[in-house]
JSON list of C-alpha atoms in Angstrom, two decimals:
[
{"chain": "A", "resi": 1, "resn": "GLU", "atom": "CA", "xyz": [14.46, 6.31, 14.27]},
{"chain": "A", "resi": 2, "resn": "THR", "atom": "CA", "xyz": [12.87, 7.45, 11.11]},
{"chain": "A", "resi": 3, "resn": "GLY", "atom": "CA", "xyz": [9.77, 6.54, 9.11]},
{"chain": "A", "resi": 4, "resn": "VAL", "atom": "CA", "xyz": [7.25, 3.88, 10.24]},
{"chain": "A", "resi": 5, "resn": "THR", "atom": "CA", "xyz": [8.04, 1.40, 12.69]},
{"chain": "A", "resi": 6, "resn": "GLN", "atom": "CA", "xyz": [5.97, -1.75, 13.47]},
{"chain": "A", "resi": 7, "resn": "THR", "atom": "CA", "xyz": [6.18, -4.32, 16.33]},
{"chain": "A", "resi": 8, "resn": "PRO", "atom": "CA", "xyz": [6.41, -7.02, 16.62]},
{"chain": "A", "resi": 9, "resn": "ARG", "atom": "CA", "xyz": [7.66, -8.23, 13.44]},
{"chain": "A", "resi": 10, "resn": "HIS", "atom": "CA", "xyz": [6.38, -11.76, 13.82]},
{"chain": "A", "resi": 11, "resn": "LEU", "atom": "CA", "xyz": [3.51, -13.07, 16.09]},
{"chain": "A", "resi": 12, "resn": "VAL", "atom": "CA", "xyz": [2.17, -16.32, 16.88]},
{"chain": "A", "resi": 13, "resn": "MET", "atom": "CA", "xyz": [-0.98, -16.72, 18.75]},
{"chain": "A", "resi": 14, "resn": "GLY", "atom": "CA", "xyz": [-3.74, -19.17, 19.69]},
{"chain": "A", "resi": 15, "resn": "MET", "atom": "CA", "xyz": [-7.35, -18.40, 18.90]},
{"chain": "A", "resi": 16, "resn": "THR", "atom": "CA", "xyz": [-8.06, -17.44, 22.68]},
{"chain": "A", "resi": 17, "resn": "ASN", "atom": "CA", "xyz": [-5.12, -15.00, 23.03]},
{"chain": "A", "resi": 18, "resn": "LYS", "atom": "CA", "xyz": [-5.35, -11.41, 23.25]},
{"chain": "A", "resi": 19, "resn": "LYS", "atom": "CA", "xyz": [-2.37, -9.43, 21.78]},
{"chain": "A", "resi": 20, "resn": "SER", "atom": "CA", "xyz": [-1.70, -6.01, 20.23]},
{"chain": "A", "resi": 21, "resn": "LEU", "atom": "CA", "xyz": [0.16, -4.87, 17.15]},
{"chain": "A", "resi": 22, "resn": "LYS", "atom": "CA", "xyz": [1.99, -1.53, 17.54]},
{"chain": "A", "resi": 23, "resn": "CYS", "atom": "CA", "xyz": [2.72, 1.17, 14.86]},
{"chain": "A", "resi": 24, "resn": "GLU", "atom": "CA", "xyz": [4.54, 4.44, 15.40]},
{"chain": "A", "resi": 25, "resn": "GLN", "atom": "CA", "xyz": [5.53, 7.05, 12.66]},
{"chain": "A", "resi": 26, "resn": "HIS", "atom": "CA", "xyz": [8.10, 9.66, 13.07]},
{"chain": "A", "resi": 27, "resn": "LEU", "atom": "CA", "xyz": [7.17, 11.70, 9.92]},
{"chain": "A", "resi": 28, "resn": "GLY", "atom": "CA", "xyz": [4.75, 14.26, 11.58]},
{"chain": "A", "resi": 29, "resn": "HIS", "atom": "CA", "xyz": [1.94, 12.72, 9.42]},
{"chain": "A", "resi": 30, "resn": "ASN", "atom": "CA", "xyz": [-1.68, 13.34, 10.29]},
{"chain": "A", "resi": 31, "resn": "ALA", "atom": "CA", "xyz": [-3.21, 9.92, 9.08]},
{"chain": "A", "resi": 32, "resn": "MET", "atom": "CA", "xyz": [-2.56, 6.51, 9.91]},
{"chain": "A", "resi": 33, "resn": "TYR", "atom": "CA", "xyz": [-3.71, 3.39, 8.28]},
{"chain": "A", "resi": 34, "resn": "TRP", "atom": "CA", "xyz": [-4.23, -0.54, 9.06]},
{"chain": "A", "resi": 35, "resn": "TYR", "atom": "CA", "xyz": [-3.85, -2.98, 6.10]},
{"chain": "A", "resi": 36, "resn": "LYS", "atom": "CA", "xyz": [-4.01, -6.50, 5.72]},
{"chain": "A", "resi": 37, "resn": "GLN", "atom": "CA", "xyz": [-2.02, -8.38, 3.07]},
{"chain": "A", "resi": 38, "resn": "SER", "atom": "CA", "xyz": [-3.00, -12.01, 2.34]},
{"chain": "A", "resi": 39, "resn": "ALA", "atom": "CA", "xyz": [-1.47, -14.14, -0.02]},
{"chain": "A", "resi": 40, "resn": "LYS", "atom": "CA", "xyz": [-2.81, -13.93, -3.59]},
{"chain": "A", "resi": 41, "resn": "LYS", "atom": "CA", "xyz": [-5.20, -11.29, -2.57]},
{"chain": "A", "resi": 42, "resn": "PRO", "atom": "CA", "xyz": [-5.02, -7.28, -2.95]},
{"chain": "A", "resi": 43, "resn": "LEU", "atom": "CA", "xyz": [-4.20, -5.09, -0.06]},
{"chain": "A", "resi": 44, "resn": "GLU", "atom": "CA", "xyz": [-7.44, -4.77, 2.09]},
{"chain": "A", "resi": 45, "resn": "LEU", "atom": "CA", "xyz": [-7.55, -1.42, 4.06]},
{"chain": "A", "resi": 46, "resn": "MET", "atom": "CA", "xyz": [-8.92, -2.07, 7.28]},
{"chain": "A", "resi": 47, "resn": "PHE", "atom": "CA", "xyz": [-8.77, 1.19, 9.21]},
{"chain": "A", "resi": 48, "resn": "VAL", "atom": "CA", "xyz": [-7.91, 4.79, 8.57]},
{"chain": "A", "resi": 49, "resn": "TYR", "atom": "CA", "xyz": [-7.47, 7.59, 11.30]},
{"chain": "A", "resi": 50, "resn": "ASN", "atom": "CA", "xyz": [-7.33, 11.17, 10.24]},
{"chain": "A", "resi": 51, "resn": "PHE", "atom": "CA", "xyz": [-6.11, 13.56, 12.94]},
{"chain": "A", "resi": 52, "resn": "LYS", "atom": "CA", "xyz": [-6.56, 10.78, 15.58]},
{"chain": "A", "resi": 53, "resn": "GLU", "atom": "CA", "xyz": [-10.43, 10.22, 14.23]},
{"chain": "A", "resi": 54, "resn": "GLN", "atom": "CA", "xyz": [-11.36, 7.13, 12.76]},
{"chain": "A", "resi": 55, "resn": "THR", "atom": "CA", "xyz": [-12.89, 7.66, 9.23]},
{"chain": "A", "resi": 56, "resn": "GLU", "atom": "CA", "xyz": [-12.76, 4.47, 7.72]},
{"chain": "A", "resi": 57, "resn": "ASN", "atom": "CA", "xyz": [-14.01, 0.84, 9.08]},
{"chain": "A", "resi": 58, "resn": "ASN", "atom": "CA", "xyz": [-14.08, -1.28, 6.09]},
{"chain": "A", "resi": 59, "resn": "SER", "atom": "CA", "xyz": [-16.54, -3.87, 7.45]},
{"chain": "A", "resi": 60, "resn": "VAL", "atom": "CA", "xyz": [-13.83, -5.36, 9.87]},
{"chain": "A", "resi": 61, "resn": "PRO", "atom": "CA", "xyz": [-14.87, -7.91, 12.34]},
{"chain": "A", "resi": 62, "resn": "SER", "atom": "CA", "xyz": [-14.87, -6.80, 15.90]},
{"chain": "A", "resi": 63, "resn": "ARG", "atom": "CA", "xyz": [-12.23, -9.11, 16.84]},
{"chain": "A", "resi": 64, "resn": "PHE", "atom": "CA", "xyz": [-9.91, -6.43, 15.54]},
{"chain": "A", "resi": 65, "resn": "SER", "atom": "CA", "xyz": [-10.08, -3.36, 17.54]},
{"chain": "A", "resi": 66, "resn": "PRO", "atom": "CA", "xyz": [-7.89, -0.16, 16.39]},
{"chain": "A", "resi": 67, "resn": "GLU", "atom": "CA", "xyz": [-6.63, 2.36, 18.98]},
{"chain": "A", "resi": 68, "resn": "CYS", "atom": "CA", "xyz": [-5.23, 5.88, 18.16]},
{"chain": "A", "resi": 69, "resn": "PRO", "atom": "CA", "xyz": [-4.22, 7.57, 21.14]},
{"chain": "A", "resi": 70, "resn": "ASN", "atom": "CA", "xyz": [-2.38, 10.29, 19.07]},
{"chain": "A", "resi": 71, "resn": "SER", "atom": "CA", "xyz": [-1.36, 11.09, 15.57]},
{"chain": "A", "resi": 72, "resn": "SER", "atom": "CA", "xyz": [2.12, 9.35, 16.08]},
{"chain": "A", "resi": 73, "resn": "HIS", "atom": "CA", "xyz": [0.80, 5.78, 17.53]},
{"chain": "A", "resi": 74, "resn": "LEU", "atom": "CA", "xyz": [-1.68, 3.33, 16.02]},
{"chain": "A", "resi": 75, "resn": "PHE", "atom": "CA", "xyz": [-2.58, 0.18, 17.70]},
{"chain": "A", "resi": 76, "resn": "LEU", "atom": "CA", "xyz": [-4.39, -2.97, 16.61]},
{"chain": "A", "resi": 77, "resn": "HIS", "atom": "CA", "xyz": [-6.13, -5.16, 19.33]},
{"chain": "A", "resi": 78, "resn": "LEU", "atom": "CA", "xyz": [-6.67, -8.63, 18.51]},
{"chain": "A", "resi": 79, "resn": "HIS", "atom": "CA", "xyz": [-8.88, -11.10, 20.29]},
{"chain": "A", "resi": 80, "resn": "THR", "atom": "CA", "xyz": [-10.24, -14.47, 19.69]},
{"chain": "A", "resi": 81, "resn": "LEU", "atom": "CA", "xyz": [-8.75, -14.58, 16.02]},
{"chain": "A", "resi": 82, "resn": "GLN", "atom": "CA", "xyz": [-9.48, -17.03, 13.43]},
{"chain": "A", "resi": 83, "resn": "PRO", "atom": "CA", "xyz": [-6.60, -19.03, 11.69]},
{"chain": "A", "resi": 84, "resn": "GLU", "atom": "CA", "xyz": [-7.89, -17.11, 8.27]},
{"chain": "A", "resi": 85, "resn": "ASP", "atom": "CA", "xyz": [-6.73, -13.95, 10.13]},
{"chain": "A", "resi": 86, "resn": "SER", "atom": "CA", "xyz": [-3.32, -15.03, 9.53]},
{"chain": "A", "resi": 87, "resn": "ALA", "atom": "CA", "xyz": [-1.62, -12.66, 7.25]},
{"chain": "A", "resi": 88, "resn": "LEU", "atom": "CA", "xyz": [0.88, -9.75, 7.07]},
{"chain": "A", "resi": 89, "resn": "TYR", "atom": "CA", "xyz": [-0.49, -6.56, 8.94]},
{"chain": "A", "resi": 90, "resn": "LEU", "atom": "CA", "xyz": [0.89, -3.27, 7.39]},
{"chain": "A", "resi": 91, "resn": "CYS", "atom": "CA", "xyz": [0.65, -0.03, 8.83]},
{"chain": "A", "resi": 92, "resn": "ALA", "atom": "CA", "xyz": [1.12, 3.39, 6.80]},
{"chain": "A", "resi": 93, "resn": "SER", "atom": "CA", "xyz": [0.86, 6.90, 7.42]},
{"chain": "A", "resi": 94, "resn": "SER", "atom": "CA", "xyz": [0.59, 9.88, 5.14]},
{"chain": "A", "resi": 95, "resn": "GLN", "atom": "CA", "xyz": [0.24, 13.70, 5.46]},
{"chain": "A", "resi": 96, "resn": "ASP", "atom": "CA", "xyz": [-3.30, 14.23, 4.57]},
{"chain": "A", "resi": 97, "resn": "SER", "atom": "CA", "xyz": [-3.96, 17.49, 2.50]},
{"chain": "A", "resi": 98, "resn": "THR", "atom": "CA", "xyz": [-6.49, 18.97, 0.25]},
{"chain": "A", "resi": 99, "resn": "SER", "atom": "CA", "xyz": [-3.57, 20.43, -2.12]},
{"chain": "A", "resi": 100, "resn": "ARG", "atom": "CA", "xyz": [-1.47, 18.66, -4.54]},
{"chain": "A", "resi": 101, "resn": "PRO", "atom": "CA", "xyz": [0.56, 16.60, -4.72]},
{"chain": "A", "resi": 102, "resn": "ALA", "atom": "CA", "xyz": [-1.25, 13.31, -3.74]},
{"chain": "A", "resi": 103, "resn": "ASN", "atom": "CA", "xyz": [-0.90, 12.10, -0.02]},
{"chain": "A", "resi": 104, "resn": "VAL", "atom": "CA", "xyz": [1.64, 9.19, -0.51]},
{"chain": "A", "resi": 105, "resn": "LEU", "atom": "CA", "xyz": [1.55, 6.64, 1.76]},
{"chain": "A", "resi": 106, "resn": "THR", "atom": "CA", "xyz": [4.78, 5.57, 3.93]},
{"chain": "A", "resi": 107, "resn": "PHE", "atom": "CA", "xyz": [4.57, 1.88, 5.18]},
{"chain": "A", "resi": 108, "resn": "GLY", "atom": "CA", "xyz": [6.03, -0.11, 8.03]},
{"chain": "A", "resi": 109, "resn": "ALA", "atom": "CA", "xyz": [7.83, -3.39, 7.35]},
{"chain": "A", "resi": 110, "resn": "GLY", "atom": "CA", "xyz": [4.70, -5.27, 8.69]},
{"chain": "A", "resi": 111, "resn": "SER", "atom": "CA", "xyz": [3.65, -7.62, 11.39]},
{"chain": "A", "resi": 112, "resn": "ARG", "atom": "CA", "xyz": [3.48, -11.30, 10.33]},
{"chain": "A", "resi": 113, "resn": "LEU", "atom": "CA", "xyz": [0.69, -12.82, 12.32]},
{"chain": "A", "resi": 114, "resn": "THR", "atom": "CA", "xyz": [0.01, -16.61, 12.39]},
{"chain": "A", "resi": 115, "resn": "VAL", "atom": "CA", "xyz": [-3.02, -17.73, 14.34]},
{"chain": "A", "resi": 116, "resn": "LEU", "atom": "CA", "xyz": [-3.14, -21.51, 15.42]},
{"chain": "B", "resi": 1, "resn": "ALA", "atom": "CA", "xyz": [-16.33, 1.16, -8.21]},
{"chain": "B", "resi": 2, "resn": "GLN", "atom": "CA", "xyz": [-12.65, 1.67, -9.01]},
{"chain": "B", "resi": 3, "resn": "THR", "atom": "CA", "xyz": [-10.54, -1.30, -9.61]},
{"chain": "B", "resi": 4, "resn": "VAL", "atom": "CA", "xyz": [-6.85, -2.23, -10.34]},
{"chain": "B", "resi": 5, "resn": "THR", "atom": "CA", "xyz": [-5.89, -5.07, -12.39]},
{"chain": "B", "resi": 6, "resn": "GLN", "atom": "CA", "xyz": [-2.51, -6.41, -12.71]},
{"chain": "B", "resi": 7, "resn": "SER", "atom": "CA", "xyz": [-2.60, -9.31, -15.21]},
{"chain": "B", "resi": 8, "resn": "GLN", "atom": "CA", "xyz": [0.94, -10.84, -14.75]},
{"chain": "B", "resi": 9, "resn": "PRO", "atom": "CA", "xyz": [1.28, -12.58, -11.45]},
{"chain": "B", "resi": 10, "resn": "GLU", "atom": "CA", "xyz": [4.95, -13.39, -12.05]},
{"chain": "B", "resi": 11, "resn": "MET", "atom": "CA", "xyz": [7.62, -12.02, -14.53]},
{"chain": "B", "resi": 12, "resn": "SER", "atom": "CA", "xyz": [11.30, -12.76, -15.00]},
{"chain": "B", "resi": 13, "resn": "VAL", "atom": "CA", "xyz": [13.95, -10.67, -16.53]},
{"chain": "B", "resi": 14, "resn": "GLN", "atom": "CA", "xyz": [17.71, -10.96, -17.16]},
{"chain": "B", "resi": 15, "resn": "GLU", "atom": "CA", "xyz": [19.85, -8.54, -15.51]},
{"chain": "B", "resi": 16, "resn": "ALA", "atom": "CA", "xyz": [20.58, -5.39, -17.34]},
{"chain": "B", "resi": 17, "resn": "GLU", "atom": "CA", "xyz": [17.81, -5.75, -19.44]},
{"chain": "B", "resi": 18, "resn": "THR", "atom": "CA", "xyz": [14.35, -3.73, -19.77]},
{"chain": "B", "resi": 19, "resn": "VAL", "atom": "CA", "xyz": [10.99, -5.15, -18.35]},
{"chain": "B", "resi": 20, "resn": "THR", "atom": "CA", "xyz": [7.62, -3.77, -18.47]},
{"chain": "B", "resi": 21, "resn": "LEU", "atom": "CA", "xyz": [5.09, -4.40, -15.96]},
{"chain": "B", "resi": 22, "resn": "SER", "atom": "CA", "xyz": [1.35, -3.76, -17.00]},
{"chain": "B", "resi": 23, "resn": "CYS", "atom": "CA", "xyz": [-1.49, -2.31, -15.30]},
{"chain": "B", "resi": 24, "resn": "THR", "atom": "CA", "xyz": [-5.24, -1.53, -15.94]},
{"chain": "B", "resi": 25, "resn": "TYR", "atom": "CA", "xyz": [-7.59, 0.45, -13.98]},
{"chain": "B", "resi": 26, "resn": "ASP", "atom": "CA", "xyz": [-11.36, 1.42, -14.09]},
{"chain": "B", "resi": 27, "resn": "THR", "atom": "CA", "xyz": [-12.63, 4.61, -13.06]},
{"chain": "B", "resi": 28, "resn": "SER", "atom": "CA", "xyz": [-15.26, 7.34, -13.99]},
{"chain": "B", "resi": 29, "resn": "GLU", "atom": "CA", "xyz": [-13.18, 9.94, -12.47]},
{"chain": "B", "resi": 30, "resn": "SER", "atom": "CA", "xyz": [-11.12, 12.43, -14.53]},
{"chain": "B", "resi": 31, "resn": "ASP", "atom": "CA", "xyz": [-8.88, 13.44, -11.76]},
{"chain": "B", "resi": 32, "resn": "TYR", "atom": "CA", "xyz": [-6.79, 10.93, -10.04]},
{"chain": "B", "resi": 33, "resn": "TYR", "atom": "CA", "xyz": [-3.30, 9.73, -9.00]},
{"chain": "B", "resi": 34, "resn": "LEU", "atom": "CA", "xyz": [-1.67, 6.39, -9.85]},
{"chain": "B", "resi": 35, "resn": "PHE", "atom": "CA", "xyz": [1.24, 4.79, -8.25]},
{"chain": "B", "resi": 36, "resn": "TRP", "atom": "CA", "xyz": [3.55, 2.14, -8.40]},
{"chain": "B", "resi": 37, "resn": "TYR", "atom": "CA", "xyz": [4.86, 0.58, -5.01]},
{"chain": "B", "resi": 38, "resn": "LYS", "atom": "CA", "xyz": [7.61, -2.09, -4.42]},
{"chain": "B", "resi": 39, "resn": "GLN", "atom": "CA", "xyz": [7.73, -4.64, -1.88]},
{"chain": "B", "resi": 40, "resn": "PRO", "atom": "CA", "xyz": [10.74, -6.49, -1.50]},
{"chain": "B", "resi": 41, "resn": "PRO", "atom": "CA", "xyz": [11.54, -9.54, 0.81]},
{"chain": "B", "resi": 42, "resn": "SER", "atom": "CA", "xyz": [12.12, -7.22, 3.61]},
{"chain": "B", "resi": 43, "resn": "ARG", "atom": "CA", "xyz": [8.15, -6.58, 3.27]},
{"chain": "B", "resi": 44, "resn": "GLN", "atom": "CA", "xyz": [8.14, -2.79, 3.30]},
{"chain": "B", "resi": 45, "resn": "MET", "atom": "CA", "xyz": [6.38, -0.98, 0.66]},
{"chain": "B", "resi": 46, "resn": "ILE", "atom": "CA", "xyz": [8.20, 1.68, -1.22]},
{"chain": "B", "resi": 47, "resn": "LEU", "atom": "CA", "xyz": [6.81, 4.01, -3.50]},
{"chain": "B", "resi": 48, "resn": "VAL", "atom": "CA", "xyz": [8.55, 3.84, -6.77]},
{"chain": "B", "resi": 49, "resn": "ILE", "atom": "CA", "xyz": [6.73, 6.30, -9.12]},
{"chain": "B", "resi": 50, "resn": "ARG", "atom": "CA", "xyz": [3.64, 8.72, -9.00]},
{"chain": "B", "resi": 51, "resn": "GLN", "atom": "CA", "xyz": [1.72, 9.96, -11.95]},
{"chain": "B", "resi": 52, "resn": "GLU", "atom": "CA", "xyz": [-0.99, 12.63, -11.84]},
{"chain": "B", "resi": 53, "resn": "ALA", "atom": "CA", "xyz": [-4.06, 12.10, -14.29]},
{"chain": "B", "resi": 54, "resn": "TYR", "atom": "CA", "xyz": [-3.92, 15.72, -15.12]},
{"chain": "B", "resi": 55, "resn": "LYS", "atom": "CA", "xyz": [-0.40, 15.60, -16.62]},
{"chain": "B", "resi": 56, "resn": "GLN", "atom": "CA", "xyz": [0.14, 14.15, -19.92]},
{"chain": "B", "resi": 57, "resn": "GLN", "atom": "CA", "xyz": [4.21, 13.63, -19.54]},
{"chain": "B", "resi": 58, "resn": "ASN", "atom": "CA", "xyz": [5.00, 10.46, -18.45]},
{"chain": "B", "resi": 59, "resn": "ALA", "atom": "CA", "xyz": [6.86, 10.27, -14.97]},
{"chain": "B", "resi": 60, "resn": "THR", "atom": "CA", "xyz": [10.30, 9.07, -14.67]},
{"chain": "B", "resi": 61, "resn": "GLU", "atom": "CA", "xyz": [12.58, 8.27, -11.92]},
{"chain": "B", "resi": 62, "resn": "ASN", "atom": "CA", "xyz": [15.82, 7.46, -12.81]},
{"chain": "B", "resi": 63, "resn": "ARG", "atom": "CA", "xyz": [15.60, 3.72, -14.30]},
{"chain": "B", "resi": 64, "resn": "PHE", "atom": "CA", "xyz": [11.91, 3.78, -13.68]},
{"chain": "B", "resi": 65, "resn": "SER", "atom": "CA", "xyz": [9.35, 5.15, -16.04]},
{"chain": "B", "resi": 66, "resn": "VAL", "atom": "CA", "xyz": [5.61, 4.75, -16.73]},
{"chain": "B", "resi": 67, "resn": "ASN", "atom": "CA", "xyz": [3.38, 4.68, -19.91]},
{"chain": "B", "resi": 68, "resn": "PHE", "atom": "CA", "xyz": [0.30, 6.34, -18.95]},
{"chain": "B", "resi": 69, "resn": "GLN", "atom": "CA", "xyz": [-2.50, 6.02, -21.37]},
{"chain": "B", "resi": 70, "resn": "LYS", "atom": "CA", "xyz": [-5.36, 8.01, -19.95]},
{"chain": "B", "resi": 71, "resn": "ALA", "atom": "CA", "xyz": [-7.95, 7.08, -22.65]},
{"chain": "B", "resi": 72, "resn": "ALA", "atom": "CA", "xyz": [-7.13, 3.40, -22.32]},
{"chain": "B", "resi": 73, "resn": "LYS", "atom": "CA", "xyz": [-6.76, 3.32, -18.62]},
{"chain": "B", "resi": 74, "resn": "SER", "atom": "CA", "xyz": [-3.59, 1.92, -18.72]},
{"chain": "B", "resi": 75, "resn": "PHE", "atom": "CA", "xyz": [-0.26, 2.45, -16.58]},
{"chain": "B", "resi": 76, "resn": "SER", "atom": "CA", "xyz": [2.50, 0.24, -17.23]},
{"chain": "B", "resi": 77, "resn": "LEU", "atom": "CA", "xyz": [5.95, 0.46, -15.50]},
{"chain": "B", "resi": 78, "resn": "LYS", "atom": "CA", "xyz": [9.28, 0.17, -17.42]},
{"chain": "B", "resi": 79, "resn": "ILE", "atom": "CA", "xyz": [12.35, -0.93, -15.43]},
{"chain": "B", "resi": 80, "resn": "SER", "atom": "CA", "xyz": [15.52, -0.19, -17.61]},
{"chain": "B", "resi": 81, "resn": "ASP", "atom": "CA", "xyz": [18.75, -1.88, -16.84]},
{"chain": "B", "resi": 82, "resn": "SER", "atom": "CA", "xyz": [17.38, -4.17, -14.37]},
{"chain": "B", "resi": 83, "resn": "GLN", "atom": "CA", "xyz": [19.33, -4.94, -11.44]},
{"chain": "B", "resi": 84, "resn": "LEU", "atom": "CA", "xyz": [19.16, -7.77, -8.76]},
{"chain": "B", "resi": 85, "resn": "GLY", "atom": "CA", "xyz": [17.86, -5.24, -6.29]},
{"chain": "B", "resi": 86, "resn": "ASP", "atom": "CA", "xyz": [14.64, -4.90, -8.21]},
{"chain": "B", "resi": 87, "resn": "ALA", "atom": "CA", "xyz": [13.67, -7.96, -7.42]},
{"chain": "B", "resi": 88, "resn": "ALA", "atom": "CA", "xyz": [10.39, -7.68, -5.48]},
{"chain": "B", "resi": 89, "resn": "MET", "atom": "CA", "xyz": [6.51, -7.63, -5.59]},
{"chain": "B", "resi": 90, "resn": "TYR", "atom": "CA", "xyz": [5.32, -4.54, -7.45]},
{"chain": "B", "resi": 91, "resn": "PHE", "atom": "CA", "xyz": [1.83, -2.89, -6.76]},
{"chain": "B", "resi": 92, "resn": "CYS", "atom": "CA", "xyz": [-0.06, -0.87, -8.94]},
{"chain": "B", "resi": 93, "resn": "ALA", "atom": "CA", "xyz": [-2.21, 1.55, -7.01]},
{"chain": "B", "resi": 94, "resn": "TYR", "atom": "CA", "xyz": [-4.97, 4.11, -7.72]},
{"chain": "B", "resi": 95, "resn": "ARG", "atom": "CA", "xyz": [-6.43, 7.26, -5.57]},
{"chain": "B", "resi": 96, "resn": "ARG", "atom": "CA", "xyz": [-8.90, 9.60, -6.42]},
{"chain": "B", "resi": 97, "resn": "TRP", "atom": "CA", "xyz": [-8.00, 13.23, -6.34]},
{"chain": "B", "resi": 98, "resn": "GLY", "atom": "CA", "xyz": [-10.44, 14.85, -3.84]},
{"chain": "B", "resi": 99, "resn": "LEU", "atom": "CA", "xyz": [-11.52, 16.69, -0.86]},
{"chain": "B", "resi": 100, "resn": "ASP", "atom": "CA", "xyz": [-12.96, 13.58, 0.64]},
{"chain": "B", "resi": 101, "resn": "ARG", "atom": "CA", "xyz": [-10.90, 12.53, 3.73]},
{"chain": "B", "resi": 102, "resn": "ASP", "atom": "CA", "xyz": [-12.29, 9.02, 2.96]},
{"chain": "B", "resi": 103, "resn": "ASP", "atom": "CA", "xyz": [-10.67, 8.62, -0.23]},
{"chain": "B", "resi": 104, "resn": "LYS", "atom": "CA", "xyz": [-8.55, 5.61, -0.22]},
{"chain": "B", "resi": 105, "resn": "ILE", "atom": "CA", "xyz": [-6.10, 3.85, -2.35]},
{"chain": "B", "resi": 106, "resn": "ILE", "atom": "CA", "xyz": [-6.76, 0.85, -4.21]},
{"chain": "B", "resi": 107, "resn": "PHE", "atom": "CA", "xyz": [-4.22, -1.78, -4.90]},
{"chain": "B", "resi": 108, "resn": "GLY", "atom": "CA", "xyz": [-3.91, -4.52, -7.56]},
{"chain": "B", "resi": 109, "resn": "LYS", "atom": "CA", "xyz": [-2.81, -8.00, -6.77]},
{"chain": "B", "resi": 110, "resn": "GLY", "atom": "CA", "xyz": [0.79, -7.42, -7.34]},
{"chain": "B", "resi": 111, "resn": "THR", "atom": "CA", "xyz": [3.44, -8.66, -9.84]},
{"chain": "B", "resi": 112, "resn": "ARG", "atom": "CA", "xyz": [6.35, -10.57, -8.46]},
{"chain": "B", "resi": 113, "resn": "LEU", "atom": "CA", "xyz": [9.36, -9.72, -10.70]},
{"chain": "B", "resi": 114, "resn": "HIS", "atom": "CA", "xyz": [12.55, -12.12, -10.59]},
{"chain": "B", "resi": 115, "resn": "ILE", "atom": "CA", "xyz": [15.90, -10.78, -11.74]},
{"chain": "B", "resi": 116, "resn": "LEU", "atom": "CA", "xyz": [17.98, -13.59, -13.39]},
{"chain": "B", "resi": 117, "resn": "PRO", "atom": "CA", "xyz": [21.56, -12.93, -13.08]}
]
């Protein structure tokens, strides 16, 4: 496989469940991201990992817990979610560098989450 | 704070015609990058085109070109000879150039483009 792969593509969970979203990139990139995409809202950056270290946590509620065991894998652990957390969760990766050109994001196809 | 505004939530264009999607942004920086991403029904965001702010020449990628007006902070996308496969949500995005690892890409709300056969 190539690119950025996300599983599962669809997930339905109750408010008391615990589940995880998985992202894997096969591009040799050193940075990975979680974005939340809700209807009629801009993409919201949730977490950024550079070289496996979390460098951004955009005031995300603690019911979302990221994990980056290595530079190729990224997880988003979910527990006690709310119905308003229903959204498309997109994973992305990039090769972060201080040299031009700009770091371009490569996205996965997303995980559609529905919280009942 | 930087912002990206796409004022057209939806647009339609006849197949084979040309359409222009608008984007404006606000920043106090002088060195940055602008992007157009496409999100088809398959949901995977794909980079369409990229523009470096320090370059005066407008970027082009086959049927896709941009009109970059730095002073006006405008970055429109022109799609020529529209095809059915161009139907998608299009996002304009901005990223500051810098050495700070925390620099992040800021997206607009998107424009849904319909292609009419």
